[in-house]
Amino acid sequence: MPVVVCAYGEVGHAGLAELLDLHADVALVVTHADAPGEKIWFHSVAELARSAGVPTILPADVNSDEAVAAIAAVHPDFLFSFYFRQMMNARVLALPTRGAFNLHGSLLPRYRGRAPVNWVLVHGERETGLTLHEMDEKPDHGDVVAQHRVPITRDDTALTLTRKLAAEARLLLREAYPALVAGVAPRTKQDHAASTYFGGRRPADGAIDWTRPAEEIRNLVRAVTDPWPGAFTALRGRKLLVWNSETRRVTPGGPPGTVLADPDGRVLVATGDGALELVDVGWEGGVRESGATWAKAAGVVAGERFDVSPAA
């Protein structure tokens, strides 16, 4: 029962690893070449496939004639997409005789689209999950085969949450793949009226707007902190990356963006409804350090103001 796996990233690696452990007949792996300039912090799908002796291709376009021919040549029963970064057209989706399935990092129909792990944190969600669903030509649109819920703690970052999702992906596939093979996996139509969709995120989307509530800014920081590009602000014309932060209950001593006096030496910044402590920061191109260490070295004083919403 030949299987084609299209996968990339940490969750993609986990998905492929689980299918291999389940002794699935993975006949071909389709993955991406690492993008120049991207910080590669996750396990390599290509390396895992090659170490398992699985033929592997890295096409620029999965819908190209060459990629389609390579997939068709193994006569797949199933095709799985695990965090693969390209949409597949009808020609590709028609190749597996028993279906094409995508593993999406949210509880569909909510958070369809790109970067769900970041968006759920930006919005302060307390729960997310994984959905295995049939693929059609619309993003994250087909019938649901399996769903697992994953709690989000207040201290989760995009990195810790991705790792939770990777671990949960293995558990989901451990249940769902044998059911698919046996022909007993359920199909549940999504409630399309309840769907939400979010697009991809850019580094520029990490700009901090100090007029927003402190908790909202904190959520942005943890949604895009290292190894993502980071939330940022600007002081004295220089870009400052904020890697970790915490809300503080203090009486604002100035308009949003103002550095507040603090007897404990913390770097507190006025927000739209209170204050945010800059726990870990770093000048663009510089080192990450504690807010207090940074402020002392930079000579930051109470009353200075960060740009309310800096340009990227």
Tab-separated table of C-alpha atoms in Angstrom:
chain	number	residue	atom	x	y	z
A	1	MET	CA	0.000	0.000	0.000
A	2	PRO	CA	2.355	2.763	-1.229
A	3	VAL	CA	2.237	6.109	0.560
A	4	VAL	CA	3.590	9.478	-0.574
A	5	VAL	CA	4.470	11.961	2.181
A	6	CYS	CA	4.813	15.659	1.416
A	7	ALA	CA	6.294	17.227	4.538
A	8	TYR	CA	8.487	19.938	6.016
A	9	GLY	CA	9.364	21.399	9.387
A	10	GLU	CA	9.104	20.003	12.892
A	11	VAL	CA	5.563	18.668	12.590
A	12	GLY	CA	6.322	17.313	9.133
A	13	HIS	CA	9.299	15.429	10.551
A	14	ALA	CA	7.131	14.010	13.359
A	15	GLY	CA	4.470	12.896	10.897
A	16	LEU	CA	6.941	11.088	8.666
A	17	ALA	CA	8.672	9.525	11.663
A	18	GLU	CA	5.381	8.126	12.947
A	19	LEU	CA	4.403	6.615	9.603
A	20	LEU	CA	7.811	4.957	9.373
A	21	ASP	CA	7.407	3.592	12.901
A	22	LEU	CA	3.983	2.257	11.879
A	23	HIS	CA	5.718	0.417	9.017
A	24	ALA	CA	3.772	2.308	6.399
A	25	ASP	CA	5.079	1.677	2.891
A	26	VAL	CA	6.426	5.194	2.367
A	27	ALA	CA	7.429	5.002	-1.282
A	28	LEU	CA	8.326	8.660	-1.833
A	29	VAL	CA	8.936	11.766	0.251
A	30	VAL	CA	8.409	15.209	-1.225
A	31	THR	CA	9.939	18.062	0.744
A	32	HIS	CA	11.441	21.528	0.340
A	33	ALA	CA	14.959	22.800	0.029
A	34	ASP	CA	15.713	25.055	2.991
A	35	ALA	CA	15.134	28.681	2.023
A	36	PRO	CA	18.238	30.900	1.981
A	37	GLY	CA	18.266	33.128	5.045
A	38	GLU	CA	15.643	31.135	6.956
A	39	LYS	CA	16.629	30.081	10.461
A	40	ILE	CA	16.553	26.285	10.363
A	41	TRP	CA	15.805	25.205	13.934
A	42	PHE	CA	13.660	22.164	13.121
A	43	HIS	CA	14.505	18.574	12.232
A	44	SER	CA	15.081	17.778	8.568
A	45	VAL	CA	12.462	15.739	6.740
A	46	ALA	CA	14.919	15.097	3.900
A	47	GLU	CA	17.553	13.702	6.243
A	48	LEU	CA	15.051	11.433	7.980
A	49	ALA	CA	13.765	10.103	4.659
A	50	ARG	CA	17.224	9.463	3.311
A	51	SER	CA	18.340	7.737	6.514
A	52	ALA	CA	15.332	5.418	6.148
A	53	GLY	CA	16.225	4.709	2.521
A	54	VAL	CA	13.102	6.428	1.160
A	55	PRO	CA	13.412	8.093	-2.272
A	56	THR	CA	13.178	11.846	-1.797
A	57	ILE	CA	12.561	14.755	-4.149
A	58	LEU	CA	12.749	18.507	-3.486
A	59	PRO	CA	10.811	20.120	-6.336
A	60	ALA	CA	10.436	23.871	-6.612
A	61	ASP	CA	6.783	23.222	-7.482
A	62	VAL	CA	4.926	20.098	-6.389
A	63	ASN	CA	2.451	20.674	-9.230
A	64	SER	CA	5.133	20.606	-11.933
A	65	ASP	CA	5.121	17.886	-14.585
A	66	GLU	CA	8.299	16.405	-13.116
A	67	ALA	CA	6.926	16.199	-9.557
A	68	VAL	CA	3.596	14.803	-10.730
A	69	ALA	CA	5.392	12.138	-12.744
A	70	ALA	CA	7.523	11.153	-9.737
A	71	ILE	CA	4.446	10.811	-7.526
A	72	ALA	CA	2.476	8.920	-10.172
A	73	ALA	CA	5.362	6.503	-10.700
A	74	VAL	CA	4.948	4.977	-7.221
A	75	HIS	CA	1.181	4.407	-7.731
A	76	PRO	CA	0.234	5.714	-4.274
A	77	ASP	CA	-2.790	4.579	-2.338
A	78	PHE	CA	-2.444	7.502	0.070
A	79	LEU	CA	-0.842	10.922	-0.061
A	80	PHE	CA	-0.223	12.868	3.148
A	81	SER	CA	0.686	16.512	3.521
A	82	PHE	CA	2.346	17.329	6.833
A	83	TYR	CA	3.054	21.061	7.038
A	84	PHE	CA	4.022	21.116	3.376
A	85	ARG	CA	4.246	24.713	2.181
A	86	GLN	CA	2.508	24.456	-1.187
A	87	MET	CA	-1.079	23.884	-2.236
A	88	MET	CA	-1.621	20.861	-4.469
A	89	ASN	CA	-3.763	21.098	-7.556
A	90	ALA	CA	-6.431	18.661	-8.701
A	91	ARG	CA	-3.965	16.711	-10.816
A	92	VAL	CA	-1.843	15.856	-7.777
A	93	LEU	CA	-4.807	15.188	-5.491
A	94	ALA	CA	-6.235	12.706	-7.979
A	95	LEU	CA	-3.123	10.490	-7.949
A	96	PRO	CA	-3.616	8.534	-4.682
A	97	THR	CA	-6.323	5.923	-5.142
A	98	ARG	CA	-7.527	6.044	-1.533
A	99	GLY	CA	-7.250	9.716	-0.818
A	100	ALA	CA	-5.065	12.709	-0.074
A	101	PHE	CA	-4.989	14.009	3.502
A	102	ASN	CA	-3.555	17.110	5.136
A	103	LEU	CA	-2.502	17.598	8.750
A	104	HIS	CA	-3.355	21.156	9.761
A	105	GLY	CA	-2.208	22.866	12.954
A	106	SER	CA	-5.544	24.074	14.294
A	107	LEU	CA	-8.987	22.868	15.255
A	108	LEU	CA	-10.679	23.288	11.900
A	109	PRO	CA	-12.737	25.030	10.726
A	110	ARG	CA	-11.113	27.739	12.856
A	111	TYR	CA	-7.732	29.150	11.867
A	112	ARG	CA	-7.659	27.930	8.313
A	113	GLY	CA	-4.731	29.241	6.300
A	114	ARG	CA	-1.146	30.042	7.162
A	115	ALA	CA	0.792	30.232	10.433
A	116	PRO	CA	-1.960	28.992	12.786
A	117	VAL	CA	0.541	28.373	15.620
A	118	ASN	CA	1.416	32.074	15.588
A	119	TRP	CA	-2.099	33.365	15.127
A	120	VAL	CA	-3.595	31.402	18.039
A	121	LEU	CA	-0.981	32.949	20.341
A	122	VAL	CA	-1.479	36.438	18.929
A	123	HIS	CA	-5.164	36.089	19.764
A	124	GLY	CA	-4.579	34.699	23.234
A	125	GLU	CA	-6.291	31.360	22.622
A	126	ARG	CA	-6.168	28.789	25.410
A	127	GLU	CA	-6.541	25.760	23.166
A	128	THR	CA	-5.558	24.694	19.684
A	129	GLY	CA	-4.962	21.322	18.097
A	130	LEU	CA	-4.407	19.281	14.973
A	131	THR	CA	-6.848	18.256	12.281
A	132	LEU	CA	-6.322	15.509	9.719
A	133	HIS	CA	-8.665	16.167	6.824
A	134	GLU	CA	-9.269	15.185	3.231
A	135	MET	CA	-7.721	17.596	0.775
A	136	ASP	CA	-9.499	19.428	-1.988
A	137	GLU	CA	-8.405	22.489	-3.931
A	138	LYS	CA	-9.544	24.897	-1.216
A	139	PRO	CA	-7.228	25.427	1.767
A	140	ASP	CA	-8.062	23.350	4.863
A	141	HIS	CA	-11.541	22.725	3.514
A	142	GLY	CA	-12.181	18.973	3.253
A	143	ASP	CA	-13.904	16.497	5.539
A	144	VAL	CA	-12.286	15.856	8.919
A	145	VAL	CA	-10.841	12.419	9.639
A	146	ALA	CA	-9.377	13.067	13.095
A	147	GLN	CA	-8.830	15.920	15.541
A	148	HIS	CA	-6.730	16.194	18.690
A	149	ARG	CA	-6.907	19.093	21.114
A	150	VAL	CA	-3.790	20.696	22.588
A	151	PRO	CA	-3.955	23.122	25.558
A	152	ILE	CA	-2.093	26.410	25.386
A	153	THR	CA	-0.533	27.723	28.584
A	154	ARG	CA	0.064	31.401	29.212
A	155	ASP	CA	3.810	30.832	28.926
A	156	ASP	CA	3.726	28.923	25.650
A	157	THR	CA	5.632	30.443	22.760
A	158	ALA	CA	5.415	29.527	19.088
A	159	LEU	CA	8.377	27.202	19.655
A	160	THR	CA	6.994	25.355	22.677
A	161	LEU	CA	3.572	25.076	21.074
A	162	THR	CA	5.045	23.728	17.829
A	163	ARG	CA	6.839	21.060	19.809
A	164	LYS	CA	3.597	20.140	21.570
A	165	LEU	CA	1.874	19.856	18.201
A	166	ALA	CA	4.679	17.697	16.824
A	167	ALA	CA	4.320	15.272	19.721
A	168	GLU	CA	0.534	15.244	19.327
A	169	ALA	CA	0.853	14.633	15.573
A	170	ARG	CA	2.432	11.270	16.284
A	171	LEU	CA	-0.425	10.294	18.604
A	172	LEU	CA	-3.068	11.369	16.091
A	173	LEU	CA	-1.468	9.436	13.234
A	174	ARG	CA	-0.989	6.408	15.456
A	175	GLU	CA	-4.782	6.264	15.686
A	176	ALA	CA	-5.829	7.594	12.299
A	177	TYR	CA	-3.480	5.826	9.887
A	178	PRO	CA	-4.508	2.264	10.801
A	179	ALA	CA	-8.157	3.348	10.558
A	180	LEU	CA	-7.555	4.763	7.078
A	181	VAL	CA	-5.822	1.570	5.980
A	182	ALA	CA	-8.688	-0.526	7.367
A	183	GLY	CA	-11.239	1.695	5.637
A	184	VAL	CA	-13.010	2.620	8.859
A	185	ALA	CA	-11.779	6.179	9.408
A	186	PRO	CA	-14.669	8.621	9.899
A	187	ARG	CA	-15.437	11.572	7.637
A	188	THR	CA	-17.059	14.620	9.235
A	189	LYS	CA	-18.000	17.639	7.165
A	190	GLN	CA	-16.669	20.938	8.412
A	191	ASP	CA	-19.049	23.716	9.424
A	192	HIS	CA	-17.892	26.169	6.786
A	193	ALA	CA	-20.069	28.942	8.237
A	194	ALA	CA	-17.959	28.788	11.417
A	195	SER	CA	-14.625	28.943	9.606
A	196	THR	CA	-11.982	31.621	10.130
A	197	TYR	CA	-9.029	32.244	7.845
A	198	PHE	CA	-5.681	33.917	8.455
A	199	GLY	CA	-2.920	34.587	5.972
A	200	GLY	CA	0.807	34.281	6.302
A	201	ARG	CA	2.749	36.513	8.658
A	202	ARG	CA	5.680	38.757	7.753
A	203	PRO	CA	8.487	40.025	9.995
A	204	ALA	CA	6.908	43.475	9.764
A	205	ASP	CA	3.830	42.138	11.563
A	206	GLY	CA	5.919	42.010	14.742
A	207	ALA	CA	5.753	45.793	15.201
A	208	ILE	CA	4.580	46.671	18.713
A	209	ASP	CA	1.768	49.202	19.036
A	210	TRP	CA	2.126	50.555	22.567
A	211	THR	CA	-1.443	51.886	22.545
A	212	ARG	CA	-2.705	48.302	22.705
A	213	PRO	CA	-3.408	46.477	26.020
A	214	ALA	CA	-0.363	45.015	27.750
A	215	GLU	CA	-1.618	41.425	27.532
A	216	GLU	CA	-2.204	41.796	23.800
A	217	ILE	CA	1.366	43.017	23.297
A	218	ARG	CA	2.679	40.170	25.451
A	219	ASN	CA	0.792	37.705	23.257
A	220	LEU	CA	2.409	39.180	20.160
A	221	VAL	CA	5.865	38.847	21.745
A	222	ARG	CA	5.445	35.155	22.568
A	223	ALA	CA	3.853	34.458	19.180
A	224	VAL	CA	6.911	35.601	17.228
A	225	THR	CA	9.822	35.209	19.652
A	226	ASP	CA	12.983	33.276	18.756
A	227	PRO	CA	13.341	31.335	16.460
A	228	TRP	CA	10.799	33.532	14.669
A	229	PRO	CA	11.938	37.073	13.722
A	230	GLY	CA	10.642	38.675	16.937
A	231	ALA	CA	8.410	41.535	18.054
A	232	PHE	CA	10.063	44.917	17.843
A	233	THR	CA	9.889	48.554	18.757
A	234	ALA	CA	12.258	51.484	18.296
A	235	LEU	CA	14.080	53.868	20.619
A	236	ARG	CA	16.252	56.790	19.537
A	237	GLY	CA	15.834	55.657	15.958
A	238	ARG	CA	17.187	52.149	16.617
A	239	LYS	CA	15.207	48.944	16.252
A	240	LEU	CA	14.878	46.965	19.476
A	241	LEU	CA	13.732	43.336	19.449
A	242	VAL	CA	11.622	42.190	22.397
A	243	TRP	CA	12.090	38.476	23.050
A	244	ASN	CA	10.270	38.086	26.364
A	245	SER	CA	7.891	40.309	28.294
A	246	GLU	CA	5.400	40.336	31.153
A	247	THR	CA	2.427	42.467	32.075
A	248	ARG	CA	2.691	44.534	35.259
A	249	ARG	CA	0.004	46.175	37.324
A	250	VAL	CA	1.254	49.722	37.742
A	251	THR	CA	-0.227	53.156	37.318
A	252	PRO	CA	0.934	54.495	33.960
A	253	GLY	CA	3.250	57.455	34.361
A	254	GLY	CA	2.931	58.752	30.838
A	255	PRO	CA	1.439	58.094	27.422
A	256	PRO	CA	1.844	54.709	25.722
A	257	GLY	CA	5.452	53.932	24.897
A	258	THR	CA	6.866	55.866	27.846
A	259	VAL	CA	9.603	54.258	29.967
A	260	LEU	CA	8.324	54.250	33.554
A	261	ALA	CA	10.332	54.726	36.720
A	262	ASP	CA	10.720	51.470	38.645
A	263	PRO	CA	12.441	51.109	42.037
A	264	ASP	CA	13.316	47.479	41.256
A	265	GLY	CA	15.268	48.365	38.149
A	266	ARG	CA	12.893	46.699	35.707
A	267	VAL	CA	12.246	48.188	32.267
A	268	LEU	CA	8.556	49.058	32.340
A	269	VAL	CA	6.822	50.628	29.362
A	270	ALA	CA	3.393	52.256	29.457
A	271	THR	CA	0.766	50.556	27.293
A	272	GLY	CA	-2.827	51.329	26.443
A	273	ASP	CA	-4.045	49.920	29.750
A	274	GLY	CA	-1.061	49.548	32.078
A	275	ALA	CA	2.552	48.503	31.641
A	276	LEU	CA	4.719	45.829	30.077
A	277	GLU	CA	8.064	44.723	31.430
A	278	LEU	CA	10.748	44.119	28.819
A	279	VAL	CA	12.268	40.938	30.259
A	280	ASP	CA	14.650	40.020	27.405
A	281	VAL	CA	15.577	42.321	24.545
A	282	GLY	CA	18.328	43.092	22.064
A	283	TRP	CA	19.233	45.775	19.582
A	284	GLU	CA	18.792	44.627	15.985
A	285	GLY	CA	21.968	42.752	15.087
A	286	GLY	CA	23.035	42.608	18.743
A	287	VAL	CA	22.887	40.059	21.519
A	288	ARG	CA	19.872	39.028	23.561
A	289	GLU	CA	20.113	40.184	27.170
A	290	SER	CA	17.933	41.012	30.124
A	291	GLY	CA	15.978	44.222	29.922
A	292	ALA	CA	17.746	45.599	32.994
A	293	THR	CA	21.205	44.877	31.556
A	294	TRP	CA	20.264	46.400	28.224
A	295	ALA	CA	18.778	49.526	29.798
A	296	LYS	CA	21.832	50.114	31.971
A	297	ALA	CA	24.215	49.759	29.027
A	298	ALA	CA	22.066	51.977	26.821
A	299	GLY	CA	21.539	54.621	29.509
A	300	VAL	CA	17.766	54.386	29.276
A	301	VAL	CA	15.963	56.709	31.697
A	302	ALA	CA	12.379	57.123	32.824
A	303	GLY	CA	10.406	59.439	30.580
A	304	GLU	CA	11.975	58.330	27.321
A	305	ARG	CA	9.509	57.111	24.737
A	306	PHE	CA	9.533	54.209	22.345
A	307	ASP	CA	7.960	54.757	18.950
A	308	VAL	CA	4.290	53.986	19.395
A	309	SER	CA	4.144	51.830	16.239
A	310	PRO	CA	7.538	51.661	14.527
A	311	ALA	CA	8.118	50.960	10.864
A	312	ALA	CA	9.794	47.686	10.008
